[in-house]
mmCIF file of C-alpha atoms in Angstrom:
data_model
loop_
_atom_site.group_PDB
_atom_site.id
_atom_site.type_symbol
_atom_site.label_atom_id
_atom_site.label_comp_id
_atom_site.label_asym_id
_atom_site.label_seq_id
_atom_site.Cartn_x
_atom_site.Cartn_y
_atom_site.Cartn_z
ATOM 1 C CA MET A 1 15.265 5.630 -56.278
ATOM 2 C CA ASP A 2 11.885 6.048 -54.227
ATOM 3 C CA LYS A 3 11.831 8.540 -51.600
ATOM 4 C CA ILE A 4 8.888 7.444 -48.908
ATOM 5 C CA ALA A 5 8.323 9.683 -46.150
ATOM 6 C CA THR A 6 5.986 8.155 -43.257
ATOM 7 C CA ILE A 7 4.209 9.922 -40.312
ATOM 8 C CA THR A 8 2.457 8.241 -37.387
ATOM 9 C CA PHE A 9 2.653 8.155 -33.210
ATOM 10 C CA HIS A 10 6.238 6.929 -33.803
ATOM 11 C CA ARG A 11 7.398 9.145 -30.320
ATOM 12 C CA ALA A 12 4.264 7.770 -28.250
ATOM 13 C CA HIS A 13 5.875 5.772 -25.826
ATOM 14 C CA ASN A 14 3.436 3.370 -26.150
ATOM 15 C CA PHE A 15 5.057 -0.194 -27.082
ATOM 16 C CA GLY A 16 2.436 -0.417 -29.699
ATOM 17 C CA SER A 17 2.837 3.039 -31.357
ATOM 18 C CA VAL A 18 6.854 2.712 -31.346
ATOM 19 C CA LEU A 19 6.737 -1.272 -32.533
ATOM 20 C CA GLN A 20 4.134 -0.721 -35.439
ATOM 21 C CA THR A 21 6.365 2.033 -37.007
ATOM 22 C CA TYR A 22 9.325 -0.208 -36.712
ATOM 23 C CA ALA A 23 7.163 -3.106 -38.688
ATOM 24 C CA LEU A 24 5.895 -0.390 -41.607
ATOM 25 C CA GLN A 25 9.376 0.920 -42.367
ATOM 26 C CA GLU A 26 10.824 -2.749 -41.941
ATOM 27 C CA TYR A 27 8.153 -4.438 -44.546
ATOM 28 C CA ILE A 28 8.312 -1.921 -46.982
ATOM 29 C CA CYS A 29 12.187 -1.944 -47.195
ATOM 30 C CA LYS A 30 11.892 -5.586 -47.451
ATOM 31 C CA MET A 31 9.826 -5.527 -50.286
ATOM 32 C CA TYR A 32 12.306 -3.085 -52.002
ATOM 33 C CA LYS A 33 15.223 -5.139 -51.664
ATOM 34 C CA GLU A 34 12.987 -8.129 -52.795
ATOM 35 C CA CYS A 35 12.428 -6.137 -56.165
ATOM 36 C CA ASN A 36 16.099 -4.869 -56.399
ATOM 37 C CA LYS A 37 14.857 -1.324 -56.012
ATOM 38 C CA GLU A 38 16.335 1.588 -53.885
ATOM 39 C CA ILE A 39 14.723 3.179 -51.552
ATOM 40 C CA GLN A 40 15.095 6.303 -48.871
ATOM 41 C CA TYR A 41 12.744 5.295 -46.146
ATOM 42 C CA GLN A 42 12.229 7.727 -42.996
ATOM 43 C CA VAL A 43 10.136 8.822 -40.328
ATOM 44 C CA ILE A 44 8.862 11.896 -40.612
ATOM 45 C CA ASP A 45 9.849 13.282 -36.647
ATOM 46 C CA PHE A 46 6.819 15.670 -35.608
ATOM 47 C CA CYS A 47 6.294 14.982 -32.157
ATOM 48 C CA SER A 48 4.284 17.683 -30.512
ATOM 49 C CA THR A 49 4.290 19.682 -27.213
ATOM 50 C CA GLU A 50 1.403 17.748 -26.202
ATOM 51 C CA GLN A 51 2.395 14.466 -27.295
ATOM 52 C CA LYS A 52 5.725 14.977 -25.153
ATOM 53 C CA ASP A 53 3.984 16.019 -22.156
ATOM 54 C CA LEU A 54 1.766 13.155 -22.469
ATOM 55 C CA TYR A 55 4.393 10.666 -22.119
ATOM 56 C CA SER A 56 6.791 12.360 -19.559
ATOM 57 C CA VAL A 57 7.673 10.895 -16.494
ATOM 58 C CA PHE A 58 6.555 14.001 -14.454
ATOM 59 C CA LYS A 59 3.365 15.875 -16.060
ATOM 60 C CA PRO A 60 4.814 19.577 -16.249
ATOM 61 C CA ASN A 61 1.200 20.417 -16.254
ATOM 62 C CA MET A 62 0.601 21.697 -13.035
ATOM 63 C CA SER A 63 -2.856 21.011 -12.503
ATOM 64 C CA TRP A 64 -4.172 19.776 -9.021
ATOM 65 C CA LYS A 65 -4.614 15.861 -11.342
ATOM 66 C CA ASN A 66 -1.537 16.366 -12.152
ATOM 67 C CA VAL A 67 0.127 17.445 -8.982
ATOM 68 C CA ILE A 68 -1.801 14.051 -7.730
ATOM 69 C CA LYS A 69 -0.430 12.262 -10.717
ATOM 70 C CA ASN A 70 3.574 13.286 -9.701
ATOM 71 C CA ILE A 71 3.496 12.784 -6.459
ATOM 72 C CA ILE A 72 1.923 8.680 -6.977
ATOM 73 C CA THR A 73 4.896 8.525 -9.636
ATOM 74 C CA ILE A 74 7.485 9.408 -7.356
ATOM 75 C CA PRO A 75 8.066 6.243 -5.904
ATOM 76 C CA TYR A 76 8.220 4.321 -9.593
ATOM 77 C CA ALA A 77 10.281 7.467 -11.250
ATOM 78 C CA LYS A 78 13.889 5.636 -11.132
ATOM 79 C CA LYS A 79 12.283 2.627 -13.173
ATOM 80 C CA LEU A 80 9.765 4.706 -15.090
ATOM 81 C CA LYS A 81 13.099 6.735 -16.496
ATOM 82 C CA ILE A 82 14.878 3.755 -17.362
ATOM 83 C CA LYS A 83 11.735 2.985 -19.154
ATOM 84 C CA HIS A 84 11.941 6.380 -20.857
ATOM 85 C CA ARG A 85 15.070 5.950 -21.682
ATOM 86 C CA LYS A 86 14.297 2.756 -23.152
ATOM 87 C CA PHE A 87 11.863 4.468 -25.614
ATOM 88 C CA GLU A 88 14.208 7.162 -26.585
ATOM 89 C CA THR A 89 17.159 4.505 -27.483
ATOM 90 C CA PHE A 90 14.601 2.303 -29.552
ATOM 91 C CA ILE A 91 13.297 5.621 -31.331
ATOM 92 C CA GLU A 92 16.819 7.050 -32.370
ATOM 93 C CA GLU A 93 18.515 3.718 -32.892
ATOM 94 C CA GLU A 94 15.889 1.609 -34.640
ATOM 95 C CA PHE A 95 13.966 4.712 -37.171
ATOM 96 C CA ASN A 96 15.690 6.614 -40.256
ATOM 97 C CA LEU A 97 14.377 9.886 -38.648
ATOM 98 C CA THR A 98 13.734 12.842 -40.952
ATOM 99 C CA GLN A 99 14.884 16.237 -39.125
ATOM 100 C CA LYS A 100 12.858 17.084 -36.247
ATOM 101 C CA TYR A 101 9.217 18.926 -36.076
ATOM 102 C CA CYS A 102 7.852 20.196 -33.284
ATOM 103 C CA GLU A 103 5.013 22.400 -34.455
ATOM 104 C CA GLU A 104 2.656 21.862 -37.258
ATOM 105 C CA ARG A 105 4.176 25.070 -38.827
ATOM 106 C CA GLU A 106 7.341 23.840 -39.334
ATOM 107 C CA LEU A 107 5.880 20.993 -41.256
ATOM 108 C CA LEU A 108 3.872 22.984 -43.595
ATOM 109 C CA GLU A 109 6.724 25.466 -44.160
ATOM 110 C CA ASN A 110 9.090 23.071 -44.952
ATOM 111 C CA PRO A 111 7.945 19.227 -45.159
ATOM 112 C CA PRO A 112 10.800 16.541 -46.205
ATOM 113 C CA VAL A 113 10.823 16.082 -49.849
ATOM 114 C CA ALA A 114 9.098 12.272 -50.668
ATOM 115 C CA ASP A 115 7.798 10.601 -53.717
ATOM 116 C CA TYR A 116 5.524 8.989 -51.555
ATOM 117 C CA TYR A 117 3.906 10.088 -48.232
ATOM 118 C CA ILE A 118 2.167 7.767 -46.014
ATOM 119 C CA SER A 119 -0.022 8.211 -43.228
ATOM 120 C CA GLY A 120 1.037 5.101 -40.885
ATOM 121 C CA SER A 121 -0.598 2.936 -39.214
ATOM 122 C CA ASP A 122 -2.150 3.279 -35.147
ATOM 123 C CA GLN A 123 -5.074 6.063 -34.305
ATOM 124 C CA LEU A 124 -3.724 8.621 -36.109
ATOM 125 C CA TRP A 125 -6.460 9.781 -37.421
ATOM 126 C CA ASN A 126 -8.604 9.922 -33.928
ATOM 127 C CA VAL A 127 -9.570 13.095 -33.614
ATOM 128 C CA ARG A 128 -10.467 12.757 -30.082
ATOM 129 C CA THR A 129 -6.768 12.031 -29.037
ATOM 130 C CA LEU A 130 -4.717 14.284 -26.780
ATOM 131 C CA ASP A 131 -1.706 14.492 -29.451
ATOM 132 C CA PHE A 132 -3.976 14.743 -32.258
ATOM 133 C CA SER A 133 -2.841 17.315 -35.368
ATOM 134 C CA ASP A 134 -3.745 17.928 -39.046
ATOM 135 C CA VAL A 135 -0.604 16.799 -39.825
ATOM 136 C CA TYR A 136 -1.526 13.318 -39.413
ATOM 137 C CA TYR A 137 -3.802 13.822 -42.676
ATOM 138 C CA LEU A 138 -0.761 14.992 -44.642
ATOM 139 C CA ASN A 139 -2.114 18.625 -45.043
ATOM 140 C CA PHE A 140 1.679 19.737 -45.239
ATOM 141 C CA VAL A 141 2.313 17.825 -48.688
ATOM 142 C CA LYS A 142 2.920 20.141 -51.569
ATOM 143 C CA SER A 143 3.912 17.542 -54.200
ATOM 144 C CA GLY A 144 4.362 13.353 -54.267
ATOM 145 C CA LYS A 145 1.491 10.821 -53.640
ATOM 146 C CA LYS A 146 -0.419 10.786 -50.375
ATOM 147 C CA LEU A 147 -1.207 6.994 -49.230
ATOM 148 C CA SER A 148 -2.117 5.451 -46.047
ATOM 149 C CA TYR A 149 -1.337 1.803 -44.482
ATOM 150 C CA ALA A 150 -3.981 0.627 -41.981
ATOM 151 C CA ALA A 151 -4.794 4.081 -40.578
ATOM 152 C CA SER A 152 -7.377 3.899 -37.819
ATOM 153 C CA PHE A 153 -9.876 6.326 -36.351
ATOM 154 C CA GLY A 154 -9.987 4.776 -32.743
ATOM 155 C CA PRO A 155 -12.413 2.198 -31.212
ATOM 156 C CA LEU A 156 -15.104 4.703 -30.603
ATOM 157 C CA LYS A 157 -17.616 6.141 -32.799
ATOM 158 C CA ILE A 158 -16.844 10.044 -34.077
ATOM 159 C CA ASP A 159 -19.697 12.209 -34.052
ATOM 160 C CA TRP A 160 -18.165 14.062 -37.283
ATOM 161 C CA GLN A 161 -21.096 16.840 -36.449
ATOM 162 C CA HIS A 162 -18.974 18.036 -33.951
ATOM 163 C CA TYR A 163 -15.677 18.328 -35.842
ATOM 164 C CA ASP A 164 -15.006 20.125 -38.691
ATOM 165 C CA LYS A 165 -16.401 17.433 -41.257
ATOM 166 C CA GLU A 166 -15.762 19.353 -44.262
ATOM 167 C CA LYS A 167 -12.059 19.822 -43.631
ATOM 168 C CA TYR A 168 -11.316 15.974 -43.087
ATOM 169 C CA SER A 169 -13.398 15.167 -46.367
ATOM 170 C CA HIS A 170 -11.166 17.311 -48.175
ATOM 171 C CA LEU A 171 -8.204 16.336 -46.769
ATOM 172 C CA LEU A 172 -9.125 12.893 -47.388
ATOM 173 C CA ASN A 173 -10.043 12.857 -50.723
ATOM 174 C CA ASP A 174 -6.475 14.310 -51.684
ATOM 175 C CA TYR A 175 -4.998 10.586 -51.177
ATOM 176 C CA ASP A 176 -4.071 8.755 -53.816
ATOM 177 C CA ALA A 177 -5.111 5.629 -52.118
ATOM 178 C CA ILE A 178 -6.110 4.619 -48.447
ATOM 179 C CA SER A 179 -5.920 1.682 -46.502
ATOM 180 C CA VAL A 180 -7.334 1.482 -42.840
ATOM 181 C CA ARG A 181 -6.965 -1.128 -40.156
ATOM 182 C CA GLU A 182 -10.794 -1.789 -39.265
ATOM 183 C CA LEU A 183 -14.035 -2.087 -40.328
ATOM 184 C CA GLY A 184 -14.884 1.022 -38.230
ATOM 185 C CA SER A 185 -12.544 3.253 -40.081
ATOM 186 C CA LYS A 186 -13.703 2.284 -43.419
ATOM 187 C CA ARG A 187 -16.778 3.268 -42.641
ATOM 188 C CA ASN A 188 -15.791 6.440 -41.373
ATOM 189 C CA VAL A 189 -13.818 6.663 -44.988
ATOM 190 C CA GLU A 190 -16.755 5.898 -46.743
ATOM 191 C CA TYR A 191 -18.599 8.691 -44.647
ATOM 192 C CA LEU A 192 -16.303 11.466 -45.369
ATOM 193 C CA THR A 193 -15.110 10.940 -49.028
ATOM 194 C CA GLY A 194 -18.041 8.892 -49.916
ATOM 195 C CA LYS A 195 -15.495 6.214 -51.673
ATOM 196 C CA GLN A 196 -14.449 2.869 -50.840
ATOM 197 C CA CYS A 197 -10.937 1.725 -49.500
ATOM 198 C CA GLN A 198 -9.010 -1.238 -48.453
ATOM 199 C CA VAL A 199 -8.788 -2.471 -45.061
ATOM 200 C CA ASN A 200 -5.420 -3.731 -44.088
ATOM 201 C CA ILE A 201 -4.025 -5.685 -40.968
ATOM 202 C CA ASP A 202 -2.340 -3.354 -38.510
ATOM 203 C CA PRO A 203 1.986 -3.427 -39.621
ATOM 204 C CA THR A 204 2.966 -5.371 -36.307
ATOM 205 C CA LEU A 205 1.023 -8.461 -37.878
ATOM 206 C CA LEU A 206 2.958 -7.883 -41.143
ATOM 207 C CA LEU A 207 6.543 -9.295 -39.796
ATOM 208 C CA SER A 208 6.597 -13.154 -38.228
ATOM 209 C CA CYS A 209 7.246 -14.239 -34.859
ATOM 210 C CA ASN A 210 11.299 -14.718 -35.850
ATOM 211 C CA GLU A 211 11.625 -11.364 -37.313
ATOM 212 C CA TRP A 212 10.463 -9.978 -33.768
ATOM 213 C CA ARG A 213 12.546 -12.251 -31.994
ATOM 214 C CA LYS A 214 15.588 -10.912 -33.420
ATOM 215 C CA ILE A 215 15.193 -7.508 -31.641
ATOM 216 C CA GLN A 216 13.656 -8.568 -28.537
ATOM 217 C CA SER A 217 15.699 -8.240 -25.329
ATOM 218 C CA ASN A 218 16.636 -11.808 -23.400
ATOM 219 C CA VAL A 219 14.248 -10.602 -20.122
ATOM 220 C CA ASP A 220 12.203 -13.022 -18.477
ATOM 221 C CA TYR A 221 10.907 -13.588 -14.724
ATOM 222 C CA ASN A 222 10.000 -16.833 -13.245
ATOM 223 C CA ASN A 223 10.948 -19.053 -16.284
ATOM 224 C CA GLY A 224 7.787 -18.044 -17.997
ATOM 225 C CA GLN A 225 5.692 -19.325 -14.980
ATOM 226 C CA TYR A 226 3.620 -15.640 -14.928
ATOM 227 C CA ILE A 227 0.847 -13.666 -16.631
ATOM 228 C CA LEU A 228 1.426 -11.042 -18.674
ATOM 229 C CA LEU A 229 -1.266 -8.420 -17.845
ATOM 230 C CA TYR A 230 -1.061 -5.715 -20.555
ATOM 231 C CA CYS A 231 -4.333 -3.108 -20.515
ATOM 232 C CA LEU A 232 -3.978 0.551 -21.191
ATOM 233 C CA GLU A 233 -6.624 1.964 -18.657
ATOM 234 C CA PRO A 234 -7.403 -1.213 -16.635
ATOM 235 C CA THR A 235 -11.104 -0.741 -14.686
ATOM 236 C CA LYS A 236 -11.524 -2.762 -11.204
ATOM 237 C CA LYS A 237 -13.760 -5.340 -12.866
ATOM 238 C CA GLN A 238 -10.847 -6.006 -14.982
ATOM 239 C CA LEU A 239 -8.554 -6.177 -12.194
ATOM 240 C CA GLU A 240 -10.618 -8.211 -10.312
ATOM 241 C CA ILE A 241 -10.705 -11.050 -13.421
ATOM 242 C CA ALA A 242 -7.239 -10.898 -13.781
ATOM 243 C CA ASN A 243 -6.448 -11.707 -9.921
ATOM 244 C CA ALA A 244 -9.183 -14.469 -9.995
ATOM 245 C CA ILE A 245 -7.569 -16.344 -13.153
ATOM 246 C CA SER A 246 -4.216 -15.478 -11.068
ATOM 247 C CA GLY A 247 -5.885 -17.306 -8.243
ATOM 248 C CA LYS A 248 -7.152 -20.050 -10.467
ATOM 249 C CA LEU A 249 -3.887 -20.769 -12.133
ATOM 250 C CA LYS A 250 -1.611 -20.180 -9.414
ATOM 251 C CA LEU A 251 0.406 -17.800 -11.886
ATOM 252 C CA PRO A 252 1.752 -14.050 -10.444
ATOM 253 C CA ILE A 253 0.988 -11.245 -12.430
ATOM 254 C CA VAL A 254 3.314 -9.177 -14.438
ATOM 255 C CA ILE A 255 2.692 -5.647 -15.706
ATOM 256 C CA LEU A 256 4.955 -3.471 -17.444
ATOM 257 C CA ARG A 257 3.118 -0.394 -17.995
ATOM 258 C CA TYR A 258 1.965 2.257 -14.776
ATOM 259 C CA ASN A 259 -1.496 2.547 -15.351
ATOM 260 C CA ASN A 260 -3.720 4.357 -12.668
ATOM 261 C CA LYS A 261 -5.207 4.711 -9.349
ATOM 262 C CA ASN A 262 -6.755 1.127 -9.678
ATOM 263 C CA ASP A 263 -3.982 -0.995 -9.940
ATOM 264 C CA MET A 264 -1.800 1.628 -7.297
ATOM 265 C CA ILE A 265 -2.204 -1.161 -4.159
ATOM 266 C CA ASN A 266 -1.512 -5.232 -5.442
ATOM 267 C CA ARG A 267 0.648 -7.556 -5.359
ATOM 268 C CA TYR A 268 1.733 -7.548 -9.292
ATOM 269 C CA VAL A 269 5.465 -7.810 -10.164
ATOM 270 C CA LYS A 270 5.958 -4.425 -11.658
ATOM 271 C CA LYS A 271 8.702 -4.210 -14.701
ATOM 272 C CA TYR A 272 7.734 -0.542 -14.934
ATOM 273 C CA GLU A 273 11.440 -0.019 -16.173
ATOM 274 C CA SER A 274 10.527 -2.065 -19.864
ATOM 275 C CA GLY A 275 11.040 -0.426 -22.966
ATOM 276 C CA PRO A 276 9.970 -1.792 -26.801
ATOM 277 C CA LYS A 277 12.279 -4.773 -26.922
ATOM 278 C CA ASP A 278 11.504 -5.950 -22.843
ATOM 279 C CA PHE A 279 7.702 -6.003 -24.115
ATOM 280 C CA LEU A 280 8.218 -8.533 -26.862
ATOM 281 C CA ALA A 281 10.207 -10.821 -24.644
ATOM 282 C CA TYR A 282 7.828 -10.658 -21.966
ATOM 283 C CA ILE A 283 4.873 -11.468 -24.273
ATOM 284 C CA ASP A 284 7.440 -14.516 -26.056
ATOM 285 C CA HIS A 285 7.641 -15.761 -22.559
ATOM 286 C CA ALA A 286 4.649 -15.627 -20.629
ATOM 287 C CA ALA A 287 2.481 -18.665 -19.884
ATOM 288 C CA LEU A 288 -0.565 -16.421 -20.328
ATOM 289 C CA VAL A 289 -1.357 -12.798 -22.058
ATOM 290 C CA LEU A 290 -4.272 -10.592 -20.427
ATOM 291 C CA SER A 291 -5.012 -7.756 -22.281
ATOM 292 C CA SER A 292 -7.785 -5.079 -23.427
ATOM 293 C CA SER A 293 -5.273 -3.616 -25.612
ATOM 294 C CA PHE A 294 -5.549 -4.094 -29.871
ATOM 295 C CA HIS A 295 -1.646 -4.776 -29.272
ATOM 296 C CA GLY A 296 -1.716 -7.349 -26.806
ATOM 297 C CA THR A 297 -4.103 -9.210 -28.909
ATOM 298 C CA ALA A 298 -2.011 -8.887 -32.527
ATOM 299 C CA TYR A 299 1.328 -9.904 -30.315
ATOM 300 C CA SER A 300 -0.388 -13.153 -28.490
ATOM 301 C CA LEU A 301 -1.566 -13.958 -32.015
ATOM 302 C CA ILE A 302 2.128 -13.363 -33.404
ATOM 303 C CA TYR A 303 3.776 -15.351 -30.816
ATOM 304 C CA HIS A 304 0.954 -18.242 -30.793
ATOM 305 C CA LYS A 305 0.543 -17.210 -26.670
ATOM 306 C CA SER A 306 -2.431 -18.449 -24.953
ATOM 307 C CA PHE A 307 -4.427 -15.675 -24.028
ATOM 308 C CA TYR A 308 -7.539 -13.978 -23.584
ATOM 309 C CA VAL A 309 -8.961 -10.367 -24.334
ATOM 310 C CA PHE A 310 -11.110 -8.279 -21.655
ATOM 311 C CA ASP A 311 -14.197 -7.109 -23.638
ATOM 312 C CA GLY A 312 -12.524 -7.826 -26.610
ATOM 313 C CA MET A 313 -16.107 -8.538 -29.020
ATOM 314 C CA LYS A 314 -16.717 -5.119 -27.872
ATOM 315 C CA ASP A 315 -13.866 -3.056 -29.355
ATOM 316 C CA ASN A 316 -14.383 -2.864 -33.087
ATOM 317 C CA ARG A 317 -10.383 -2.929 -33.520
ATOM 318 C CA ILE A 318 -9.979 -6.231 -31.837
ATOM 319 C CA SER A 319 -13.170 -7.902 -32.244
ATOM 320 C CA GLU A 320 -12.048 -7.940 -36.129
ATOM 321 C CA ILE A 321 -8.768 -9.793 -35.772
ATOM 322 C CA LEU A 322 -10.348 -12.172 -33.450
ATOM 323 C CA ARG A 323 -13.109 -13.203 -35.725
ATOM 324 C CA LYS A 324 -10.396 -13.316 -38.911
ATOM 325 C CA THR A 325 -8.767 -15.856 -36.346
ATOM 326 C CA GLU A 326 -11.854 -17.640 -35.484
ATOM 327 C CA MET A 327 -10.323 -16.741 -31.776
ATOM 328 C CA THR A 328 -13.809 -14.887 -30.420
ATOM 329 C CA GLU A 329 -13.765 -17.249 -27.790
ATOM 330 C CA HIS A 330 -10.986 -15.544 -26.033
ATOM 331 C CA SER A 331 -13.244 -12.536 -25.438
ATOM 332 C CA ILE A 332 -13.971 -12.805 -21.775
ATOM 333 C CA ASP A 333 -16.621 -10.160 -19.992
ATOM 334 C CA SER A 334 -17.668 -11.155 -16.873
ATOM 335 C CA ILE A 335 -15.910 -12.636 -13.403
ATOM 336 C CA LYS A 336 -17.877 -15.864 -14.895
ATOM 337 C CA ASP A 337 -16.058 -16.452 -17.902
ATOM 338 C CA ILE A 338 -12.685 -17.562 -16.155
ATOM 339 C CA GLU A 339 -14.219 -20.718 -15.869
ATOM 340 C CA ARG A 340 -13.082 -21.203 -19.262
ATOM 341 C CA VAL A 341 -9.943 -19.425 -18.775
ATOM 342 C CA THR A 342 -7.108 -22.199 -19.704
ATOM 343 C CA LEU A 343 -3.341 -22.631 -20.591
ATOM 344 C CA LYS A 344 -4.868 -24.359 -23.368
ATOM 345 C CA PRO A 345 -2.102 -23.718 -26.703
ATOM 346 C CA VAL A 346 -3.893 -21.969 -29.468
ATOM 347 C CA ASP A 347 -4.480 -23.073 -32.929
ATOM 348 C CA ARG A 348 -1.145 -21.682 -34.539
ATOM 349 C CA GLU A 349 -1.992 -23.143 -38.090
ATOM 350 C CA LYS A 350 -5.247 -21.359 -38.026
ATOM 351 C CA ILE A 351 -3.487 -18.251 -37.300
ATOM 352 C CA ASP A 352 -0.709 -18.563 -39.442
ATOM 353 C CA ILE A 353 -3.427 -19.455 -42.304
ATOM 354 C CA VAL A 354 -5.272 -16.294 -41.951
ATOM 355 C CA LEU A 355 -1.896 -14.087 -41.140
ATOM 356 C CA ALA A 356 -0.362 -15.308 -44.429
ATOM 357 C CA GLU A 357 -3.867 -14.570 -46.494
ATOM 358 C CA GLU A 358 -3.432 -10.922 -44.706
ATOM 359 C CA ARG A 359 -0.087 -10.363 -45.609
ATOM 360 C CA LYS A 360 -0.521 -11.144 -49.004
ATOM 361 C CA ARG A 361 -3.399 -8.727 -49.242
ATOM 362 C CA SER A 362 -1.005 -6.239 -47.699
ATOM 363 C CA LYS A 363 1.805 -7.001 -50.269
ATOM 364 C CA LEU A 364 -0.473 -6.509 -53.786
ATOM 365 C CA TYR A 365 -1.465 -2.913 -51.940
ATOM 366 C CA PHE A 366 1.776 -1.820 -51.493
ATOM 367 C CA GLN A 367 2.983 -3.312 -54.824
ATOM 368 C CA LYS A 368 0.155 -1.541 -56.527
ATOM 369 C CA VAL A 369 0.100 1.696 -54.713
ATOM 370 C CA LEU A 370 4.012 1.894 -54.417
ATOM 371 C CA GLN A 371 4.295 0.657 -58.565
ATOM 372 C CA LEU A 372 6.594 -2.065 -57.395
ATOM 373 C CA LYS A 373 7.140 -5.405 -59.504
ATOM 374 C CA LYS A 374 5.296 -8.453 -58.474
#
């Protein structure tokens, strides 16, 4: 029986983070089942204090900025606490978790035993994130093979002269196989190691629409006659574009995520109590999806939704997937672009052909690095 331990941002209360964790777990377990081979798959339950604080309803660090954030949060506290519970329930019920680790030291002293360790997807190699830790580079592994799948350094270029380039070069050179999510991450690996690596699709894209529908909730709004607006940190310009599109199509805007001061005062339908399973349902039922998020784009493709991405071609993660699916016209940058926004259905066949080919490449990668029979 093979033992596999994956580390990723599985406790980040972000829809994409938890769903990509679920997808990688389900996909690898499915591959082993198809090969009639036993597997013990676990997600390493590492969650630093920084990450826990980052996604708490009320911020514990009482800086003046956090005091203001906490005051602004009060009107939505009940919904946000429901959302928090939904995330925790999803994590506890859907993931095969190891013992809990709260500090890097605990993992270094007592790591889980496995044959294969995987740095999962998401921006876990982005050294600039607030909840970054060297554990995502598998610095705690004493024996067993080190792998990665669709790992990402994030959307922006990293100036390695400001970080410990030698340390991360050493850590990456210790991997037995490296797979990243986009070309920008591939260039980082090549710069740090001098080696080539493979580019693979995000784990969320490994599962089909029907597989995702099996776990989504039954929530809906206005019988699907709405625009789902999903942005991590929307700018004023993006909100102006969204409002203009809403007016043009005469459809209300639904939001699931409490963002920032730019969307405090609006007429949006606020579904802040939504958990991961609700996110899937709201994507599935929406008449149109507007997003600046990679995973907002990914799920729009999976569910074959009419969609547009704010500044999509300026983000190396999103632009790559838009190019592969020949959907670059779905990137919108200014108020003038709303002239070409319609509810026209996307080309399902084209999307499915691209995803089928990419899933095949990922399967071949796993067959090779996990030594599974074809």
